[in-house]
Coordinates of N, CA and C and ligand atoms in Angstrom, one line a residue:
G1 N 59.7 221.4 19.6 CA 59.0 221.0 20.8 C 60.0 220.4 21.8
R2 N 59.5 220.0 22.9 CA 60.2 219.4 24.0 C 61.2 218.3 23.6
T3 N 60.6 217.3 22.9 CA 61.4 216.1 22.6 C 62.6 216.5 21.7
R4 N 62.3 217.4 20.8 CA 63.4 217.7 19.8 C 64.5 218.5 20.5
S5 N 64.1 219.4 21.4 CA 65.2 220.2 22.1 C 65.9 219.3 23.1
H6 N 65.2 218.3 23.7 CA 65.9 217.3 24.5 C 66.9 216.5 23.7
G7 N 66.5 216.2 22.4 CA 67.3 215.5 21.5 C 68.6 216.2 21.2
R8 N 68.5 217.5 21.0 CA 69.6 218.4 20.6 C 70.6 218.5 21.8
N9 N 70.0 218.6 23.1 CA 70.9 218.7 24.2 C 71.7 217.4 24.4
E10 N 70.9 216.3 24.1 CA 71.5 215.0 24.3 C 72.6 214.8 23.2
D11 N 72.3 215.2 22.0 CA 73.4 215.2 20.9 C 74.6 215.9 21.4
S12 N 74.5 217.1 21.9 CA 75.7 217.9 22.3 C 76.3 217.3 23.5
F13 N 75.6 216.7 24.4 CA 76.2 216.0 25.6 C 77.2 214.9 25.1
Y14 N 76.8 214.2 24.1 CA 77.7 213.1 23.5 C 78.7 213.7 22.6
S15 N 78.4 214.7 21.7 CA 79.4 215.2 20.8 C 80.4 216.0 21.5
N16 N 80.1 216.7 22.6 CA 81.1 217.5 23.3 C 82.0 216.5 24.0
A17 N 81.5 215.4 24.6 CA 82.4 214.5 25.2 C 83.4 213.9 24.2
E18 N 82.8 213.5 23.0 CA 83.7 213.0 22.0 C 84.8 213.9 21.6
G19 N 84.4 215.2 21.5 CA 85.4 216.3 21.2 C 86.5 216.4 22.3
Y20 N 86.0 216.3 23.5 CA 86.9 216.4 24.7 C 88.0 215.3 24.6
W21 N 87.5 214.1 24.5 CA 88.4 212.9 24.5 C 89.4 212.9 23.3
K22 N 88.9 213.4 22.2 CA 89.8 213.4 21.0 C 91.1 214.2 21.2
D23 N 91.0 215.2 22.1 CA 92.2 216.0 22.4 C 93.0 215.6 23.6
V24 N 92.6 214.5 24.2 CA 93.4 214.0 25.4 C 94.5 213.0 24.9
P25 N 95.7 213.2 25.4 CA 96.8 212.3 25.0 C 96.5 210.8 25.3
P26 N 96.9 209.9 24.5 CA 96.6 208.5 24.7 C 97.6 207.9 25.7
T27 N 97.5 208.3 26.9 CA 98.5 207.8 28.0 C 97.7 207.5 29.2
V28 N 98.3 206.8 30.2 CA 97.6 206.5 31.4 C 97.2 207.8 32.1
D29 N 98.1 208.8 32.1 CA 97.8 210.1 32.7 C 96.6 210.7 32.0
G30 N 96.5 210.6 30.7 CA 95.3 211.1 30.0 C 94.1 210.4 30.4
M31 N 94.1 209.1 30.6 CA 92.9 208.3 30.9 C 92.4 208.7 32.3
L32 N 93.4 209.2 33.2 CA 93.0 209.4 34.6 C 93.0 210.9 34.9
G33 N 92.9 211.8 33.9 CA 92.8 213.2 34.1 C 93.9 213.8 34.9
G34 N 95.1 213.3 34.6 CA 96.3 213.8 35.3 C 96.7 213.0 36.6
Y35 N 95.8 212.0 37.0 CA 96.1 211.3 38.2 C 96.6 209.9 37.8
G36 N 97.6 209.8 36.9 CA 98.2 208.6 36.5 C 98.8 207.8 37.7
S37 N 99.2 208.6 38.7 CA 99.9 208.0 39.8 C 99.0 207.1 40.7
I38 N 97.7 207.2 40.5 CA 96.8 206.4 41.3 C 96.5 205.1 40.6
S39 N 97.0 204.9 39.4 CA 96.6 203.7 38.6 C 96.9 202.4 39.3
S40 N 98.1 202.3 40.0 CA 98.4 201.0 40.6 C 97.5 200.7 41.8
I41 N 97.2 201.8 42.6 CA 96.3 201.6 43.7 C 94.9 201.1 43.2
D42 N 94.5 201.8 42.1 CA 93.2 201.4 41.5 C 93.2 200.0 41.1
I43 N 94.2 199.6 40.3 CA 94.3 198.2 39.8 C 94.3 197.2 40.9
N44 N 95.1 197.4 41.9 CA 95.2 196.5 43.0 C 93.9 196.3 43.8
G45 N 93.2 197.4 43.9 CA 91.9 197.4 44.6 C 90.9 196.6 43.7
S46 N 91.0 196.8 42.4 CA 90.1 196.1 41.5 C 90.4 194.6 41.5
K47 N 91.7 194.2 41.6 CA 92.1 192.8 41.5 C 91.6 192.1 42.8
A48 N 91.7 192.7 43.9 CA 91.2 192.1 45.2 C 89.7 192.0 45.1
F49 N 89.0 192.9 44.5 CA 87.6 192.9 44.4 C 87.1 191.8 43.5
L50 N 87.7 191.7 42.4 CA 87.3 190.7 41.3 C 87.7 189.3 41.8
Q51 N 88.8 189.1 42.5 CA 89.2 187.8 42.9 C 88.2 187.1 43.8
K52 N 87.4 187.9 44.5 CA 86.4 187.3 45.4 C 85.4 186.4 44.6
F53 N 85.3 186.7 43.3 CA 84.2 186.0 42.5 C 84.8 185.0 41.6
L54 N 86.1 185.0 41.4 CA 86.8 184.1 40.4 C 87.2 182.8 41.1
G55 N 87.7 181.8 40.3 CA 88.2 180.6 40.9 C 87.3 179.4 40.5
E56 N 87.6 178.2 41.1 CA 86.9 177.0 40.8 C 85.7 176.9 41.7
G57 N 84.7 176.2 41.3 CA 83.6 175.8 42.2 C 82.3 176.4 41.8
E58 N 81.3 175.9 42.5 CA 79.9 176.2 42.4 C 79.7 177.8 42.4
G59 N 79.1 178.3 41.4 CA 78.7 179.7 41.4 C 79.8 180.7 41.1
K60 N 81.0 180.2 40.9 CA 82.2 181.1 40.6 C 82.1 181.6 39.2
T61 N 82.6 182.8 39.0 CA 82.6 183.4 37.7 C 83.8 182.8 36.9
G62 N 83.5 182.5 35.6 CA 84.5 182.0 34.7 C 85.6 182.9 34.3
S63 N 86.6 182.4 33.7 CA 87.8 183.3 33.3 C 88.0 183.2 31.8
G64 N 86.9 183.0 31.0 CA 87.0 182.9 29.6 C 87.2 184.3 28.9
C65 N 86.2 185.1 29.1 CA 86.2 186.4 28.3 C 85.6 187.6 29.1
A66 N 86.3 188.7 29.0 CA 85.9 189.9 29.7 C 85.8 191.0 28.6
L67 N 84.9 192.0 29.0 CA 84.7 193.2 28.2 C 85.1 194.4 29.0
D68 N 86.0 195.2 28.4 CA 86.4 196.5 29.0 C 85.7 197.6 28.4
C69 N 84.8 198.3 29.1 CA 83.9 199.3 28.6 C 84.4 200.7 28.8
G70 N 84.5 201.5 27.8 CA 85.2 202.8 27.9 C 86.6 202.6 28.2
A71 N 87.2 201.6 27.5 CA 88.5 201.1 27.8 C 89.7 202.1 27.6
G72 N 89.5 203.1 26.8 CA 90.6 204.0 26.4 C 91.7 203.2 25.8
I73 N 92.9 203.5 26.3 CA 94.1 202.8 25.7 C 94.2 201.4 26.2
G74 N 93.4 201.0 27.2 CA 93.4 199.6 27.7 C 94.2 199.5 29.0
R75 N 94.2 200.6 29.8 CA 94.9 200.6 31.1 C 94.4 199.4 31.9
I76 N 93.1 199.2 32.0 CA 92.6 198.1 32.8 C 92.7 196.8 32.2
S77 N 92.6 196.7 30.9 CA 92.8 195.4 30.2 C 94.2 194.9 30.4
K78 N 95.2 195.8 30.4 CA 96.6 195.4 30.5 C 96.9 194.8 31.8
R79 N 96.5 195.5 32.9 CA 96.9 195.0 34.2 C 95.9 194.3 35.0
L80 N 94.6 194.4 34.7 CA 93.6 193.6 35.4 C 93.0 192.5 34.6
L81 N 92.5 192.8 33.4 CA 91.7 191.8 32.7 C 92.5 190.8 31.9
L82 N 93.5 191.2 31.2 CA 94.3 190.3 30.4 C 95.0 189.2 31.3
P83 N 95.6 189.7 32.4 CA 96.2 188.7 33.3 C 95.2 187.6 33.9
L84 N 93.9 188.0 33.9 CA 92.9 187.1 34.6 C 92.0 186.4 33.6
F85 N 91.8 186.8 32.4 CA 90.9 186.2 31.4 C 91.6 185.8 30.1
Q86 N 91.1 184.8 29.5 CA 91.8 184.3 28.3 C 91.7 185.3 27.1
T87 N 90.5 185.9 27.0 CA 90.2 186.8 25.9 C 89.6 188.1 26.5
V88 N 90.0 189.2 26.0 CA 89.4 190.5 26.4 C 89.0 191.3 25.2
D89 N 87.8 191.8 25.2 CA 87.3 192.8 24.2 C 87.4 194.2 24.7
L90 N 87.7 195.2 23.9 CA 87.7 196.6 24.3 C 86.6 197.3 23.5
V91 N 85.9 198.2 24.2 CA 85.0 199.1 23.5 C 85.2 200.5 24.0
D92 N 85.3 201.4 23.1 CA 85.5 202.9 23.4 C 85.1 203.7 22.2
V93 N 84.6 204.9 22.5 CA 84.1 205.8 21.5 C 85.3 206.5 20.7
T94 N 86.5 206.5 21.3 CA 87.6 207.3 20.8 C 88.6 206.3 20.0
Q95 N 88.5 206.4 18.7 CA 89.4 205.6 17.8 C 90.9 205.7 18.1
E96 N 91.3 207.0 18.4 CA 92.7 207.2 18.7 C 93.2 206.4 19.9
F97 N 92.4 206.2 20.9 CA 92.8 205.4 22.1 C 92.9 204.0 21.7
L98 N 91.9 203.5 20.9 CA 92.0 202.0 20.5 C 93.2 201.8 19.6
D99 N 93.6 202.8 18.8 CA 94.8 202.6 18.0 C 96.0 202.5 18.8
K100 N 96.0 203.2 19.9 CA 97.1 203.2 20.9 C 97.1 201.9 21.7
A101 N 96.0 201.3 21.9 CA 95.8 200.1 22.7 C 96.7 198.9 22.3
R102 N 96.7 198.7 21.0 CA 97.5 197.6 20.5 C 99.0 197.7 20.9
P103 N 99.7 198.8 20.6 CA 101.1 198.9 21.0 C 101.2 198.9 22.6
Y104 N 100.2 199.6 23.2 CA 100.3 199.7 24.7 C 100.2 198.3 25.3
L105 N 99.3 197.4 24.8 CA 99.1 196.1 25.4 C 100.3 195.2 25.0
G106 N 101.0 195.5 23.9 CA 102.1 194.7 23.5 C 101.8 193.3 23.1
E107 N 102.6 192.4 23.4 CA 102.4 191.0 23.0 C 101.0 190.4 23.4
E108 N 100.5 190.8 24.5 CA 99.3 190.3 25.0 C 98.1 190.8 24.2
A109 N 98.3 191.8 23.3 CA 97.2 192.2 22.4 C 96.7 191.1 21.6
K110 N 97.5 190.1 21.4 CA 97.0 189.0 20.6 C 95.8 188.2 21.2
R111 N 95.6 188.4 22.5 CA 94.5 187.8 23.2 C 93.3 188.8 23.2
V112 N 93.4 189.9 22.6 CA 92.2 190.8 22.4 C 91.3 190.2 21.3
G113 N 90.1 190.0 21.6 CA 89.1 189.4 20.6 C 88.7 190.5 19.6
H114 N 88.2 191.6 20.2 CA 87.7 192.7 19.3 C 88.1 194.1 19.9
F115 N 88.4 195.0 19.1 CA 88.5 196.4 19.5 C 87.3 197.1 18.8
F116 N 86.3 197.4 19.6 CA 85.0 198.0 19.1 C 85.1 199.5 19.3
C117 N 85.0 200.3 18.2 CA 84.9 201.7 18.3 C 83.5 202.1 18.3
C118 N 82.9 202.4 19.4 CA 81.4 202.6 19.5 C 81.1 203.3 20.8
G119 N 80.1 204.2 20.8 CA 79.6 204.7 22.1 C 78.8 203.7 22.8
L120 N 78.9 203.6 24.1 CA 78.2 202.6 24.9 C 76.7 202.7 24.7
Q121 N 76.3 203.9 24.4 CA 74.8 204.2 24.2 C 74.3 203.5 23.0
D122 N 75.2 203.1 22.1 CA 74.8 202.4 20.8 C 75.4 201.0 20.8
F123 N 76.2 200.6 21.7 CA 76.9 199.3 21.7 C 76.0 198.1 22.1
V124 N 76.0 197.1 21.3 CA 75.2 195.9 21.7 C 76.2 194.7 21.9
P125 N 76.6 194.4 23.1 CA 77.5 193.3 23.4 C 76.8 192.0 23.0
E126 N 77.7 191.1 22.4 CA 77.2 189.8 21.9 C 76.6 189.0 23.1
S127 N 75.4 188.5 22.8 CA 74.6 187.7 23.7 C 75.4 186.5 24.3
G128 N 75.5 186.4 25.6 CA 76.1 185.3 26.3 C 77.6 185.1 26.1
R129 N 78.3 186.2 25.8 CA 79.7 186.1 25.5 C 80.6 186.3 26.7
Y130 N 80.2 187.0 27.7 CA 81.2 187.6 28.7 C 81.0 187.0 30.1
D131 N 82.1 186.6 30.7 CA 82.2 186.3 32.1 C 82.1 187.5 33.0
V132 N 82.9 188.5 32.6 CA 82.9 189.8 33.3 C 82.8 191.0 32.3
I133 N 81.9 191.9 32.7 CA 81.8 193.2 31.9 C 82.3 194.3 32.9
W134 N 83.4 194.9 32.6 CA 84.0 195.9 33.5 C 83.7 197.3 32.9
I135 N 83.1 198.2 33.7 CA 82.6 199.5 33.3 C 83.2 200.5 34.3
Q136 N 84.3 201.1 33.9 CA 85.0 202.0 34.9 C 85.2 203.4 34.3
W137 N 84.8 204.4 35.1 CA 85.0 205.8 34.8 C 84.5 206.2 33.4
V138 N 83.3 205.7 33.2 CA 82.6 206.1 31.9 C 81.1 206.2 32.1
I139 N 80.5 205.8 33.2 CA 79.0 205.8 33.2 C 78.5 207.3 33.2
G140 N 79.3 208.2 33.7 CA 78.9 209.6 33.7 C 78.8 210.2 32.3
H141 N 79.2 209.5 31.3 CA 79.1 209.9 29.9 C 77.8 209.5 29.3
L142 N 77.0 208.7 30.0 CA 75.7 208.2 29.5 C 74.6 208.9 30.2
T143 N 73.5 209.2 29.5 CA 72.3 209.7 30.1 C 71.7 208.5 31.0
D144 N 70.8 208.9 31.9 CA 70.2 207.9 32.7 C 69.6 206.8 31.9
N145 N 68.8 207.1 30.9 CA 68.1 206.1 30.1 C 69.0 205.3 29.3
H146 N 70.0 205.9 28.8 CA 71.0 205.1 28.0 C 71.8 204.2 28.9
L147 N 72.1 204.6 30.1 CA 72.8 203.8 31.1 C 72.0 202.6 31.4
V148 N 70.7 202.8 31.7 CA 69.8 201.7 32.1 C 69.7 200.7 30.9
E149 N 69.6 201.2 29.7 CA 69.4 200.3 28.5 C 70.7 199.6 28.3
F150 N 71.9 200.3 28.4 CA 73.2 199.6 28.2 C 73.3 198.5 29.3
L151 N 73.0 198.7 30.5 CA 73.1 197.7 31.5 C 72.2 196.5 31.2
R152 N 71.1 196.8 30.7 CA 70.2 195.6 30.3 C 70.8 194.8 29.3
R153 N 71.4 195.5 28.2 CA 72.1 194.7 27.2 C 73.3 193.9 27.7
C154 N 74.0 194.5 28.7 CA 75.1 193.8 29.4 C 74.6 192.6 30.1
R155 N 73.5 192.7 30.7 CA 72.9 191.5 31.4 C 72.7 190.4 30.5
S156 N 72.2 190.7 29.3 CA 72.0 189.6 28.2 C 73.3 189.1 27.7
A157 N 74.3 189.8 27.9 CA 75.6 189.4 27.3 C 76.5 188.6 28.2
L158 N 75.9 188.3 29.4 CA 76.7 187.5 30.4 C 76.6 186.0 30.2
R159 N 77.7 185.3 30.5 CA 77.6 183.9 30.6 C 77.0 183.5 31.9
P160 N 76.7 182.2 32.1 CA 76.3 181.8 33.5 C 77.3 182.2 34.5
N161 N 76.8 182.7 35.7 CA 77.6 183.2 36.8 C 78.5 184.4 36.4
G162 N 78.1 185.0 35.3 CA 78.8 186.2 34.9 C 78.5 187.4 35.8
L163 N 79.4 188.4 35.6 CA 79.3 189.6 36.6 C 79.5 190.9 35.8
I164 N 78.8 191.9 36.2 CA 79.0 193.2 35.6 C 79.6 194.0 36.8
V165 N 80.6 194.8 36.5 CA 81.2 195.6 37.6 C 81.2 197.1 37.1
I166 N 80.7 197.9 37.9 CA 80.8 199.4 37.7 C 81.7 199.9 38.8
K167 N 82.8 200.6 38.3 CA 83.7 201.3 39.3 C 83.7 202.8 38.8
D168 N 83.3 203.7 39.7 CA 83.2 205.0 39.3 C 83.1 206.0 40.4
N169 N 83.3 207.3 40.1 CA 83.2 208.4 41.0 C 81.7 208.5 41.5
V170 N 81.6 208.8 42.7 CA 80.2 209.1 43.2 C 80.2 210.5 44.0
S171 N 79.2 211.3 43.7 CA 79.1 212.6 44.4 C 78.5 212.4 45.8
Y172 N 78.5 213.4 46.6 CA 77.9 213.3 47.9 C 76.4 213.3 47.8
E173 N 75.9 214.2 46.9 CA 74.5 214.3 46.8 C 74.1 214.8 45.4
G174 N 73.2 214.1 44.8 CA 72.6 214.6 43.5 C 73.5 214.4 42.3
V175 N 73.2 215.1 41.2 CA 74.0 215.0 40.0 C 74.8 216.2 39.8
V176 N 76.1 216.0 39.7 CA 77.0 217.1 39.5 C 77.6 217.1 38.1
P177 N 77.2 218.1 37.3 CA 77.7 218.1 35.9 C 79.1 218.6 35.8
D178 N 79.8 218.1 34.8 CA 81.2 218.5 34.5 C 81.1 219.0 33.0
E179 N 81.2 220.3 32.9 CA 81.1 221.0 31.6 C 82.3 220.7 30.8
V180 N 83.4 220.5 31.4 CA 84.7 220.3 30.7 C 84.7 219.1 29.8
D181 N 84.4 217.9 30.4 CA 84.4 216.7 29.6 C 83.0 216.2 29.2
S182 N 82.0 217.1 29.6 CA 80.6 216.7 29.2 C 80.2 215.4 29.8
S183 N 80.2 215.4 31.2 CA 79.8 214.2 31.9 C 79.0 214.6 33.1
V184 N 78.5 213.7 33.9 CA 77.8 213.9 35.1 C 78.4 213.0 36.2
C185 N 78.4 213.4 37.4 CA 78.7 212.5 38.5 C 77.5 212.4 39.4
R186 N 77.1 211.1 39.6 CA 75.8 210.8 40.3 C 76.2 210.4 41.8
D187 N 75.2 210.6 42.7 CA 75.4 210.0 44.0 C 75.1 208.5 44.0
L188 N 75.5 207.8 45.1 CA 75.4 206.4 45.1 C 73.9 205.9 45.0
D189 N 73.0 206.7 45.7 CA 71.6 206.3 45.6 C 71.0 206.3 44.2
I190 N 71.5 207.3 43.4 CA 71.0 207.4 42.0 C 71.6 206.3 41.2
V191 N 72.9 206.0 41.4 CA 73.5 204.9 40.7 C 72.7 203.6 41.0
R192 N 72.5 203.3 42.3 CA 71.8 202.1 42.7 C 70.4 202.0 42.1
S193 N 69.7 203.1 42.0 CA 68.4 203.1 41.5 C 68.4 202.8 39.9
L194 N 69.4 203.3 39.2 CA 69.5 203.1 37.8 C 69.9 201.6 37.6
V195 N 70.7 201.0 38.4 CA 71.1 199.6 38.3 C 69.8 198.8 38.6
G196 N 69.0 199.2 39.5 CA 67.8 198.4 39.8 C 66.8 198.5 38.6
R197 N 66.7 199.7 38.0 CA 65.9 199.8 36.8 C 66.3 198.9 35.7
A198 N 67.6 198.6 35.6 CA 68.1 197.7 34.6 C 67.8 196.2 34.9
G199 N 67.2 196.0 36.1 CA 66.9 194.6 36.5 C 68.1 193.9 37.1
L200 N 69.1 194.6 37.6 CA 70.3 194.0 38.2 C 70.3 194.2 39.7
R201 N 70.9 193.2 40.3 CA 71.0 193.2 41.8 C 72.5 193.5 42.2
I202 N 72.7 194.3 43.2 CA 74.0 194.5 43.7 C 74.4 193.4 44.6
V203 N 75.5 192.6 44.2 CA 75.9 191.5 45.0 C 77.0 191.8 45.9
H204 N 77.8 192.9 45.6 CA 78.9 193.3 46.5 C 79.2 194.8 46.2
E205 N 79.6 195.5 47.2 CA 79.9 196.9 47.0 C 81.0 197.3 47.9
E206 N 82.0 198.1 47.4 CA 83.1 198.6 48.2 C 83.5 200.0 47.8
Q207 N 84.1 200.7 48.7 CA 84.7 202.0 48.4 C 86.2 201.8 48.2
Q208 N 86.7 202.3 47.1 CA 88.2 202.2 46.9 C 88.9 203.0 48.0
V209 N 89.9 202.4 48.6 CA 90.6 203.1 49.7 C 92.0 203.6 49.1
N210 N 92.6 204.6 49.9 CA 93.9 205.1 49.5 C 94.0 206.0 48.3
F211 N 92.9 206.5 47.9 CA 92.9 207.5 46.8 C 93.1 208.9 47.4
P212 N 93.6 209.9 46.6 CA 93.8 211.2 47.2 C 92.5 211.8 47.7
K213 N 92.6 212.6 48.8 CA 91.4 213.1 49.4 C 90.6 214.1 48.6
E214 N 91.3 214.8 47.7 CA 90.6 215.9 46.9 C 89.8 215.4 45.8
I215 N 89.8 214.1 45.4 CA 89.0 213.6 44.3 C 87.7 213.0 44.8
Y216 N 86.8 212.8 43.9 CA 85.5 212.1 44.3 C 85.8 210.7 45.0
Q217 N 84.9 210.3 45.8 CA 84.9 208.9 46.3 C 84.7 208.0 45.1
V218 N 85.3 206.9 45.1 CA 85.2 205.9 44.1 C 84.6 204.6 44.7
H219 N 83.5 204.2 44.1 CA 82.8 202.9 44.6 C 82.8 201.9 43.5
T220 N 82.9 200.6 43.9 CA 82.9 199.5 43.0 C 81.7 198.6 43.3
L221 N 80.8 198.4 42.3 CA 79.6 197.6 42.5 C 79.6 196.4 41.6
A222 N 79.4 195.2 42.2 CA 79.3 194.0 41.5 C 77.8 193.7 41.3
L223 N 77.4 193.4 40.0 CA 76.0 193.3 39.7 C 75.8 192.0 38.9
R224 N 74.6 191.4 39.1 CA 74.2 190.3 38.2 C 72.7 190.2 38.2
Ligands
SAM301 C1 88.2 208.7 32.2 S1 88.6 207.7 30.8 C2 88.7 206.1 31.5 C3 89.3 205.0 30.7 C4 89.4 203.6 31.3 N1 88.1 203.1 31.7 C5 90.4 203.7 32.5 O1 89.9 203.6 33.6 O2 91.6 203.8 32.3 C6 87.0 207.7 29.9 C7 86.9 206.9 28.7 O3 85.6 206.8 28.2 C8 85.5 207.0 26.8 N2 84.2 207.5 26.5 C9 83.6 208.7 26.7 N3 82.3 208.7 26.4 C10 82.0 207.4 25.9 C11 80.9 206.8 25.4 N4 79.7 207.5 25.3 N5 80.9 205.5 25.0 C12 82.1 204.8 25.2 N6 83.3 205.3 25.6 C13 83.2 206.6 26.0 C14 86.6 208.0 26.5 O4 87.1 207.9 25.2 C15 87.7 207.5 27.5 O5 88.5 206.5 26.9

């Protein structure tokens, strides 16, 4: 029936993605689909974005613990999160990437709390643990319902004044499937509506500047 065939499609959506990422080299270039050269621009943009929320004072986000979702080898943990937070946890579905994260992060890997090998669709972040939950270039690997449910669990995992950040590709209109890595690219209105379904409010939104013209636009959304 309908439900079971939906189940099988969903199973292959996830298993095809897992198979795709298993064959990708555990490098910055691998993480960015050959666009390793934009990593610094990306990180600098993210740093400026995040710093608006950090610091001392009423309503500011703490710097105790961050979660890097779909972390891969820890490209973002290394240059954005570990420099700003005492402890960082990584979660990714690809064990080979997490294996590489320890040597890639070097000495600072000692401040990683947990390396979780898990699909975000199944991952339950610890309640009240995180000041920041960073979700970059991975939401397209979740179905709409799984993304909404994951964001709800993230909301429960925030500390007071905590923040969820989504940074991802957005399409001009509608949902654009990518058969190669088994993902989808959604337009901004769809992303906003899924965020709303999760009971989250967009508190700040920016488009990443200075990326190559031929790639998707990348938007960063701060949620709480
Ligand atoms: C494009 S890479 C981005 C890595 C990292 N966020 C970065 O920006 O450097 C996508 C990552 O998502 C992971 N991934 C794919 N599907 C996933 C899922 N369902 N749950 C968790 N991680 C997933 C892949 O293993 C890969 O590390």
